[in-house]
Short mmCIF file of C-alpha atoms and ligand atoms in Angstrom, two decimals:
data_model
loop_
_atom_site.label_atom_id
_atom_site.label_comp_id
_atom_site.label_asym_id
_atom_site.label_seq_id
_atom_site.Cartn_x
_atom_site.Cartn_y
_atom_site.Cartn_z
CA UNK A 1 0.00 0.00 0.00
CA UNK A 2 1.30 3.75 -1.19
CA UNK A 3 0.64 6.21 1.74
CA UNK A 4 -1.03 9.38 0.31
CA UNK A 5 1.63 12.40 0.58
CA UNK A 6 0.93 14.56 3.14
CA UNK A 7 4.41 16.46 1.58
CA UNK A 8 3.86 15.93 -1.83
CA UNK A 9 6.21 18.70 -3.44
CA UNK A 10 8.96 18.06 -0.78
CA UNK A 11 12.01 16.31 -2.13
CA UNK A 12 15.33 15.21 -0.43
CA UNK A 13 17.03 18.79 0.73
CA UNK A 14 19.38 20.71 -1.14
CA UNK A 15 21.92 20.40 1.33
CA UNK A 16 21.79 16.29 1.35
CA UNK A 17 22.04 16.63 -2.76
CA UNK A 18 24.63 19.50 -2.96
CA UNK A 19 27.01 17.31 -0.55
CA UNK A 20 26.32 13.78 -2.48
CA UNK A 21 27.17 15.28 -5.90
CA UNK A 22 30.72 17.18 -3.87
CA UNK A 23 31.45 13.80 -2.35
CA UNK A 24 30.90 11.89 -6.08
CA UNK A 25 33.12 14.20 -7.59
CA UNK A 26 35.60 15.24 -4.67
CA UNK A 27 34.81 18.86 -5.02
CA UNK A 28 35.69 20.92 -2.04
CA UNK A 29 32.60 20.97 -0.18
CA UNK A 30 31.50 24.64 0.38
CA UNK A 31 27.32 23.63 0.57
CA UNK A 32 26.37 22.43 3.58
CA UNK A 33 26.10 24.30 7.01
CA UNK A 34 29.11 22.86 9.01
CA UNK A 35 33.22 23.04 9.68
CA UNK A 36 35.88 21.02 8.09
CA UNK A 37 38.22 20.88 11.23
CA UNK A 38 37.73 19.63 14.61
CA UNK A 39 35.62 20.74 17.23
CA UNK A 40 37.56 21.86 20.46
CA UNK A 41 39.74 19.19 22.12
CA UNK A 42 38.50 20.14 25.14
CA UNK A 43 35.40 19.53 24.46
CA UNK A 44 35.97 16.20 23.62
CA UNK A 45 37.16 15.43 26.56
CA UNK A 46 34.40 16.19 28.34
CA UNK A 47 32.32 14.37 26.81
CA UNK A 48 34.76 11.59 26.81
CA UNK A 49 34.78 11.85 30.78
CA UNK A 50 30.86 11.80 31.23
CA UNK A 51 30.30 8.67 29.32
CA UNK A 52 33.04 7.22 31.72
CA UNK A 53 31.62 9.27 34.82
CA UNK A 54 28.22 7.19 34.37
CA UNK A 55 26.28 9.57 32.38
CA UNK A 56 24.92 7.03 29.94
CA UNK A 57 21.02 6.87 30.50
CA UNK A 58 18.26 9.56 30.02
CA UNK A 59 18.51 12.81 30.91
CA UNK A 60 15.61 14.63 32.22
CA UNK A 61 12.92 15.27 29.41
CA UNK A 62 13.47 19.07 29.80
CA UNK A 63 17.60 18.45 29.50
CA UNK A 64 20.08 18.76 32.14
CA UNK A 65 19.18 20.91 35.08
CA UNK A 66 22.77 21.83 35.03
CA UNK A 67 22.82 23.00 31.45
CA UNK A 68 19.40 25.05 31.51
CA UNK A 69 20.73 26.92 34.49
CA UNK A 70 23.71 27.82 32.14
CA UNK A 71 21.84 28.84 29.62
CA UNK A 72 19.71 30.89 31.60
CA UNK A 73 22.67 32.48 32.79
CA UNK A 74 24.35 33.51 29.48
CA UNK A 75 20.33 34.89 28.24
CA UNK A 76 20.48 37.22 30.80
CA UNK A 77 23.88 38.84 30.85
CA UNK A 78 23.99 39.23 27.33
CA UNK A 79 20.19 39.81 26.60
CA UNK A 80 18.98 40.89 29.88
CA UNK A 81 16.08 38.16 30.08
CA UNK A 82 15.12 35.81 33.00
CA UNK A 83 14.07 32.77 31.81
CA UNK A 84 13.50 30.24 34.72
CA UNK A 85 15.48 26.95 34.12
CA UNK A 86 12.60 24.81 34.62
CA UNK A 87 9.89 26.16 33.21
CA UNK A 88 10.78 27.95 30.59
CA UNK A 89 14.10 26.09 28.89
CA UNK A 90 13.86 23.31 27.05
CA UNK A 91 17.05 20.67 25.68
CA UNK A 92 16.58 19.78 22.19
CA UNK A 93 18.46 17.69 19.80
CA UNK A 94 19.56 20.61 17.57
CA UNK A 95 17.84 23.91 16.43
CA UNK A 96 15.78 21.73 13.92
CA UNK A 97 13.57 19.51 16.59
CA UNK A 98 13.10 22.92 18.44
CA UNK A 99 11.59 24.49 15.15
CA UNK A 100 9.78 21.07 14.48
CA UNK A 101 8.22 21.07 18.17
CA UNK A 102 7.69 24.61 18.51
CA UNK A 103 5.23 24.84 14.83
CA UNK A 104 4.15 21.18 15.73
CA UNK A 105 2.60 22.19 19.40
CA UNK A 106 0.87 25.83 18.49
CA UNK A 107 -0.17 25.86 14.70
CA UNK A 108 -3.09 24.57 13.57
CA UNK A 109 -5.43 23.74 10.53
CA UNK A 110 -5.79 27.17 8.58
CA UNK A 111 -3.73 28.98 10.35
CA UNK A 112 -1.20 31.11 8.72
CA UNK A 113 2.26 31.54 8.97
CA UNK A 114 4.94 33.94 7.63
CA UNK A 115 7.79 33.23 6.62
CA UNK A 116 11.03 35.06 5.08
CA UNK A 117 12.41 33.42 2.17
CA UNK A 118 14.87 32.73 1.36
CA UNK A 119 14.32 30.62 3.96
CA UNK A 120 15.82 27.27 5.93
CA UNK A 121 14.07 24.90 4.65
CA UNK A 122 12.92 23.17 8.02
CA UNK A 123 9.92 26.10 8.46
CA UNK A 124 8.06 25.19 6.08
CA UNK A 125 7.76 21.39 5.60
CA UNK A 126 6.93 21.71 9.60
CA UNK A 127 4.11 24.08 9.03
CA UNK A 128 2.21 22.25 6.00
CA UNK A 129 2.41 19.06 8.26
CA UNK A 130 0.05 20.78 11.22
CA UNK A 131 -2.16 22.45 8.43
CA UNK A 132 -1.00 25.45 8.26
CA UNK A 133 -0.43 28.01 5.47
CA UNK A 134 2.41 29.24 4.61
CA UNK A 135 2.14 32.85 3.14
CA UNK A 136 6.06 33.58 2.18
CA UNK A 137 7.36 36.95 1.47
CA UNK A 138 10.21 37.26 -0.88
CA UNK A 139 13.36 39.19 0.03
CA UNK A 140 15.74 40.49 -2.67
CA UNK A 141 19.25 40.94 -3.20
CA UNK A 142 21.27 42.69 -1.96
CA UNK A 143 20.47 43.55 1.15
CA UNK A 144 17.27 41.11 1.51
CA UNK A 145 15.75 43.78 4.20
CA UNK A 146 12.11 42.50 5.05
CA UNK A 147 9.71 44.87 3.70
CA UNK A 148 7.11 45.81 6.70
CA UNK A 149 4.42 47.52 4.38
CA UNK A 150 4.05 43.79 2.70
CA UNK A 151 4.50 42.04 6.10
CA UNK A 152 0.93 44.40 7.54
CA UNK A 153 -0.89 43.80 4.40
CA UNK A 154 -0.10 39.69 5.32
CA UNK A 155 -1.86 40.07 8.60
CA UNK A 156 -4.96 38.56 8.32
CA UNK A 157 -7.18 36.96 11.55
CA UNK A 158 -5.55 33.51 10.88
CA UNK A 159 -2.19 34.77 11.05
CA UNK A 160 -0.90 32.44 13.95
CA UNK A 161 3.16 33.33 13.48
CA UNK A 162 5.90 34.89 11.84
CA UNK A 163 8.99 33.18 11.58
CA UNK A 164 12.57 35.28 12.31
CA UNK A 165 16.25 34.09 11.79
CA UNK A 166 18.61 36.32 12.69
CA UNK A 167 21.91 35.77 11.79
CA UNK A 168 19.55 34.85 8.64
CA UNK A 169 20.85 31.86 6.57
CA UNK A 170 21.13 32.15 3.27
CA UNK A 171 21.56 35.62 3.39
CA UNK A 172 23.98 36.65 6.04
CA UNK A 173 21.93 39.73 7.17
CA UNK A 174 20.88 40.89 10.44
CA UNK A 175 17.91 42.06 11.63
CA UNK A 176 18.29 46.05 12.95
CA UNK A 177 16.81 47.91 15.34
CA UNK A 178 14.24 49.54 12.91
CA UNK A 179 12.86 46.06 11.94
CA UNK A 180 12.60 45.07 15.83
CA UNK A 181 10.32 48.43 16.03
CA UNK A 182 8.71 47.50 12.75
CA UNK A 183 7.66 44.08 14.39
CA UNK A 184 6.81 45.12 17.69
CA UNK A 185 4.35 47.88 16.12
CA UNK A 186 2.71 44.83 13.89
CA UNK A 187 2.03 42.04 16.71
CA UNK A 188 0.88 44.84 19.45
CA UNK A 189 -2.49 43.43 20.90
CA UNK A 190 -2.75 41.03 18.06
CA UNK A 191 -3.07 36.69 18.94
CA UNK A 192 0.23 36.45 16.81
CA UNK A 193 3.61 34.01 17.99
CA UNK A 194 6.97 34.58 17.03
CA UNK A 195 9.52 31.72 15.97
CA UNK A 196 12.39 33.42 16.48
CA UNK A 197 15.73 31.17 14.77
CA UNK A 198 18.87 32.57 16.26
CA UNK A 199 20.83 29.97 15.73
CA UNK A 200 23.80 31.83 14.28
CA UNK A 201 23.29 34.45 17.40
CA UNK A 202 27.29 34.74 18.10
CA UNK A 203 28.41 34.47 13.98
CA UNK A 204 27.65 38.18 13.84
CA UNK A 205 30.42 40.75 12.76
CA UNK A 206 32.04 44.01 12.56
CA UNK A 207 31.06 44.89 16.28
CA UNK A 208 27.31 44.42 15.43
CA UNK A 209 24.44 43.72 18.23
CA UNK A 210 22.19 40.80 17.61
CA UNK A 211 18.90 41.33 18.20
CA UNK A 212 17.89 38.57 20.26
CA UNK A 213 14.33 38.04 21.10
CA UNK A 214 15.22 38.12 24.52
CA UNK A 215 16.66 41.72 24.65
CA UNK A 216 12.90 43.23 24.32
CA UNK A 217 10.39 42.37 26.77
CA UNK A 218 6.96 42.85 24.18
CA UNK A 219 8.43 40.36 21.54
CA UNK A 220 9.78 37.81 23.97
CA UNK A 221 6.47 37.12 25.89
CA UNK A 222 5.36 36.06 22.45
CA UNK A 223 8.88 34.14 21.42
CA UNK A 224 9.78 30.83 20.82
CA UNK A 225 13.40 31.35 20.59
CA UNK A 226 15.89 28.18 19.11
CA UNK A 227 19.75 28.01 19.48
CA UNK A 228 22.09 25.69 18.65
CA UNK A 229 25.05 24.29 20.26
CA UNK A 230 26.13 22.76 16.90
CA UNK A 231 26.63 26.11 15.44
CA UNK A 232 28.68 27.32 18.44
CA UNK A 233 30.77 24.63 19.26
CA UNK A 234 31.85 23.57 15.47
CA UNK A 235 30.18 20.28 16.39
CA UNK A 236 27.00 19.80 14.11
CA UNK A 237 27.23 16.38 14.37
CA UNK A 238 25.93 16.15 18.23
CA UNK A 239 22.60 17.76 17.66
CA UNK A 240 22.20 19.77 20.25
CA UNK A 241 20.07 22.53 20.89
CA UNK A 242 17.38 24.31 22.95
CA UNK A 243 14.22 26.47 22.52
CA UNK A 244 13.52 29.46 25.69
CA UNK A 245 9.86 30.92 25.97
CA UNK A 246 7.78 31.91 28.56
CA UNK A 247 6.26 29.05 31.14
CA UNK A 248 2.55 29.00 28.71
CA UNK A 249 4.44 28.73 26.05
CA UNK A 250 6.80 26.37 26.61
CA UNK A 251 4.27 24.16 28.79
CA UNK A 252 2.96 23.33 24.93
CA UNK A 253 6.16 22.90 23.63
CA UNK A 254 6.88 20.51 26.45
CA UNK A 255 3.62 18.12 25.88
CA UNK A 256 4.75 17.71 22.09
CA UNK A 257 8.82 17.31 22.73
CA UNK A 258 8.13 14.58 25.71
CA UNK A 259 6.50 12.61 22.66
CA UNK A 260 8.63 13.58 19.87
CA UNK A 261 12.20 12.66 21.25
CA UNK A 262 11.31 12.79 25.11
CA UNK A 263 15.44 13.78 26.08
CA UNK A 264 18.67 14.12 24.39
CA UNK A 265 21.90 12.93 24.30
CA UNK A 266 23.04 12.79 28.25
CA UNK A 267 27.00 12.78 27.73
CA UNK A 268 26.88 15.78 25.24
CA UNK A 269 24.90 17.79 28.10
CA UNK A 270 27.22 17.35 30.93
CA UNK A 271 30.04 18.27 28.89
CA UNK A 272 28.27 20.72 27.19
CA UNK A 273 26.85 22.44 31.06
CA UNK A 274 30.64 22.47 31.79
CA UNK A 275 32.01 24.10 28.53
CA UNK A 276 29.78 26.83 29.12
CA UNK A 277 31.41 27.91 32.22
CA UNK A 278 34.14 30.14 30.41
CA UNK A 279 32.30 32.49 28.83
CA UNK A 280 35.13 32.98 26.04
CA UNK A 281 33.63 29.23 24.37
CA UNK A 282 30.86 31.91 22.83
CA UNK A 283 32.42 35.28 23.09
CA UNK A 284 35.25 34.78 21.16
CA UNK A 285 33.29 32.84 18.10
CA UNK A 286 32.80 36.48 16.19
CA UNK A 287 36.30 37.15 16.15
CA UNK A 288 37.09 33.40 15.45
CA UNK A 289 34.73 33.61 12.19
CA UNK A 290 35.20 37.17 11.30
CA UNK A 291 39.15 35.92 9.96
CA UNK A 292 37.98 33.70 7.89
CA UNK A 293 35.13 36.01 6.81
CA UNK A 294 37.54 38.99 5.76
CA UNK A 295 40.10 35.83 4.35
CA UNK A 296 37.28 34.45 1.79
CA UNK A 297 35.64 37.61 0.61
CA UNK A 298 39.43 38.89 0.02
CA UNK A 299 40.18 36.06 -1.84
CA UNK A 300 36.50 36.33 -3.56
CA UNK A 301 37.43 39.51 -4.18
CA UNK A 302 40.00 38.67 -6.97
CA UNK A 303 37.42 36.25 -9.05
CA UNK A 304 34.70 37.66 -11.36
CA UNK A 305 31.79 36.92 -8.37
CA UNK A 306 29.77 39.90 -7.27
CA UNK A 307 30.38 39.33 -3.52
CA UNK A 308 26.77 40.21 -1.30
CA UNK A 309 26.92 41.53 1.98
CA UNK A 310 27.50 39.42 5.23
CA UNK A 311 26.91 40.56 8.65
CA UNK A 312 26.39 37.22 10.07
CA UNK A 313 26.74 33.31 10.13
CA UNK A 314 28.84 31.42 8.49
CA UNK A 315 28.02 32.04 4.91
CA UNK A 316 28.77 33.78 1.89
CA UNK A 317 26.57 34.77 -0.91
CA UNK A 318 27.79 36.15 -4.74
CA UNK A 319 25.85 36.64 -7.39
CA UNK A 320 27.24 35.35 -10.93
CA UNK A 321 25.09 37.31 -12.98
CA UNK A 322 26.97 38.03 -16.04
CA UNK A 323 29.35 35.10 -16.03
CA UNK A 324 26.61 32.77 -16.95
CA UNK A 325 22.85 32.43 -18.59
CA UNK A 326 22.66 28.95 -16.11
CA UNK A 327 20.01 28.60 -13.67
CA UNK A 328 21.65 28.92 -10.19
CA UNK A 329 20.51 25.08 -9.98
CA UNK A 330 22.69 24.45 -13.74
CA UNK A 331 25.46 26.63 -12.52
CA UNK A 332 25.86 25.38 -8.74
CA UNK A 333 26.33 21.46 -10.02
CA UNK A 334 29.06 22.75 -13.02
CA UNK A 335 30.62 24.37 -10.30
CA UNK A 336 31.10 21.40 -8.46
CA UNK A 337 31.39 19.22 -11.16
CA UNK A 338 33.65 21.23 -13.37
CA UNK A 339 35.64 23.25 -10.98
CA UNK A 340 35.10 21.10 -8.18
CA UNK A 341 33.61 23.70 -5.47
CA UNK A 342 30.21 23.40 -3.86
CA UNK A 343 27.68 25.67 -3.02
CA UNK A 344 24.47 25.85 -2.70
CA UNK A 345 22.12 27.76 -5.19
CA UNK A 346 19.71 30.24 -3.35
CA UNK A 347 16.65 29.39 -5.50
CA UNK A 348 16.30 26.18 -3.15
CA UNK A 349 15.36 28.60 -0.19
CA UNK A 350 12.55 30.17 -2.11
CA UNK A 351 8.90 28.24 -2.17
CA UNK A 352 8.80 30.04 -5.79
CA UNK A 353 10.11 29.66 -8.54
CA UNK A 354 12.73 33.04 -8.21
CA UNK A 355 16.25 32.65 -9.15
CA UNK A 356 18.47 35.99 -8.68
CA UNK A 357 21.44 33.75 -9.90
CA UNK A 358 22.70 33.88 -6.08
CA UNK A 359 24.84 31.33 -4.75
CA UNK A 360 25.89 30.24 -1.09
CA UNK A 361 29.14 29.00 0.20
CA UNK A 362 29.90 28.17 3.54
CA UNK A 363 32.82 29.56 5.10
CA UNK A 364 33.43 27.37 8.90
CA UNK A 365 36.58 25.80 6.64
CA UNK A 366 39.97 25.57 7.42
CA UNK A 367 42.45 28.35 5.39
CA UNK A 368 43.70 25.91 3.17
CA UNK A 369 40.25 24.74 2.37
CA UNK A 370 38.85 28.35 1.34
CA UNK A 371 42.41 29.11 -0.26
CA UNK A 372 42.43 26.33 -2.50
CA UNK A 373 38.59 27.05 -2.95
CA UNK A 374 39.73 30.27 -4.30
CA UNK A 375 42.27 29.06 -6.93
CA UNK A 376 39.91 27.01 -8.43
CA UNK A 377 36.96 29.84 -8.55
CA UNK A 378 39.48 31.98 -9.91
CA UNK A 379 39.19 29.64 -13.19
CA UNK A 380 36.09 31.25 -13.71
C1 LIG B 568 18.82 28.89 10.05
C2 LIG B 568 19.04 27.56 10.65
N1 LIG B 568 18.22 27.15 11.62
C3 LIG B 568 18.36 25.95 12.21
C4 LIG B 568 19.37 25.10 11.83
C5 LIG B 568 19.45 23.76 12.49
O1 LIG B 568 20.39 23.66 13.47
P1 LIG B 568 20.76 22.23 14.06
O2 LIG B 568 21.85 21.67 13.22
O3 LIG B 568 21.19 22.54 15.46
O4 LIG B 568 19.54 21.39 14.00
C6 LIG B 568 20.25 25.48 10.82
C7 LIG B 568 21.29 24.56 10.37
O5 LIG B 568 21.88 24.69 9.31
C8 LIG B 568 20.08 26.74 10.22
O6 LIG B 568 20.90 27.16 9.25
#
């Protein structure tokens, strides 16, 4: 018996394709999201020494007390916001399940949903699956700011959420203190949630503020807001996450996560609790990334690419308009298969078809890796 599609246009993602055809090929691998050198030895070890410590079983469904109290301790010195570690934190295994649980326990049949594309393409799979409707706004190069008249003349009595990422992935932009008034002007005394993906919160450059959720009391009584500990700690591979939001809110987040995964990985959250102690794990990630920012748009700089802005994450965006009539689908795979780089063509992050012949490549990559990278785009 054939199950009826309840995701009938969804295929396998980008990212899993774009990686498959680098790894066929052995193209340098500048798709997907994640580094090409080791996460921190010390790290490691920790987790190395909690497996041997005992910590091998569940954890608590909510995560380690110990690492929720951490967590609520970094939200408030940098954001200012008390969460309480029991109510209102929750462990998850990576940004993506906190997404999933979040749409999965508060949207329902008909309601609507906004959502930024380009987009990660996590939102929107998630929303279709509860019922909901997603009502997309394009953004456009180059500087992909959301456009607020559009976003008010979205609002309807269904809307249910409106989905944020800042750092935003694909784009690299960052949300500013005009679009935080923007927002809080547009969900005042309206029934209306806010996903808030700030998963790339400490990839953020030039001495820019990121404009957490959590830093403004109006939009964070309405905020779901997902990190991940993947992103920070160069280790994508452990899935580890968490969502913060107020106790009513997270109480439904709760019911649906205790069901979906119930806990996470137990040896990853002790060492993980402990990590977090020295503060410079997280503060020193801009720096960290900003060197091998300025490195790859320098080197970018000398090939025919039209480099885009980036104020955050770890990606880079050109456009190749001019070099080539190619789809950015066409033109991402003879990249990889021709000059053997990877990236990731933008058009994947819209729901429409819109192509601004933008590509993405990922930057968490060792010197060498970008550097050779370069040579080869160079060819272009
Ligand atoms: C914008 C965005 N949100 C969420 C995630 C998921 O994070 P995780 O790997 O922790 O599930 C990613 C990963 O690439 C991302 O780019």
């Amino acid at each position: 018996m054939i199950p009826v599609s309840k995701l009938p246009q969804t295929g396998t993602t980008i990212f899993t394709v774009m990686s498959a055809l680098a790894n066929e090929v052995g193209a340098i691998n500048l798709s997907q999201g994640f580094p090409d050198y080791e996460c921190p030895a010390e790290l490691i070890e920790l987790v190395n020494t909690a497996m041997k410590n005992g910590h091998n079983q569940y954890a608590p469904m909510a995560g380690l007390p110990a690492l929720r109290e951490r967590i609520a301790e970094k939200t408030e010195k940098l954001y200012g916001a008390v969460y309480n570690p029991d109510t209102e934190i929750t462990v998850t295994a990576g940004g993506t399940q906190a997404i999933f649980t979040a749409i999965c326990a508060t949207i329902h049949p008909n309601d609507e949903v906004i959502v930024f594309e380009p987009a990660y393409d996590a939102y929107a799979p998630a929303i279709k699956l509860m019922g909901g409707t997603v009502k997309s706004l394009a953004l456009e190069p180059p500087d992909y700011r959301i456009p607020w008249e559009m976003v008010k003349r979205l609002i309807s009595s269904r809307t249910r959420m409106i989905i944020l990422n800042s750092p935003h992935n694909p784009t690299s932009t960052i949300l500013q203190q005009d679009d935080i008034e923007q927002l809080t002007t547009i969900v005042k005394n309206r029934d209306i949630l806010i996903l808030s993906d700030e998963v790339y919160e400490h990839l953020i450059y030039d001495g820019q503020t990121h404009q957490s959720m959590a830093r403004y009391p109006e939009l964070q009584q309405r905020s779901y807001i997902v990190a991940s500990f993947g992103k920070l700690f160069h280790s994508t591979g452990w899935k580890l996450g968490y969502c913060m939001a107020p106790a009513h809110l997270m109480q439904e987040f709760r019911k649906v996560h205790q069901y979906l995964i119930f806990s996470v990985n137990t040896p990853m959250q002790v060492a993980v609790a402990e990590y977090l102690k020295n503060e410079q794990s997280y503060l020193a990630l801009p720096q960290f990334f900003q060197e091998k920012r300025d490195h790859f748009r320098t080197g970018l700089s000398q090939t025919r690419f039209e480099l885009l802005p980036c104020s955050g994450t770890y990606f880079q965006s050109v456009r190749y308009t001019g070099m080539s009539d190619e789809s950015d689908a066409e033109f991402a795979k003879r990249l990889t298969t021709e000059f053997k780089v990877a990236a990731i063509p933008v058009s994947a992050f819209y729901n429409k078809a819109i192509d601004y012949q933008v590509l993405r490549f990922c930057f968490a990559k060792k010197i060498e890796t970008l550097d050779r990278a370069i040579e080869r785009l160079m060819k272009i």
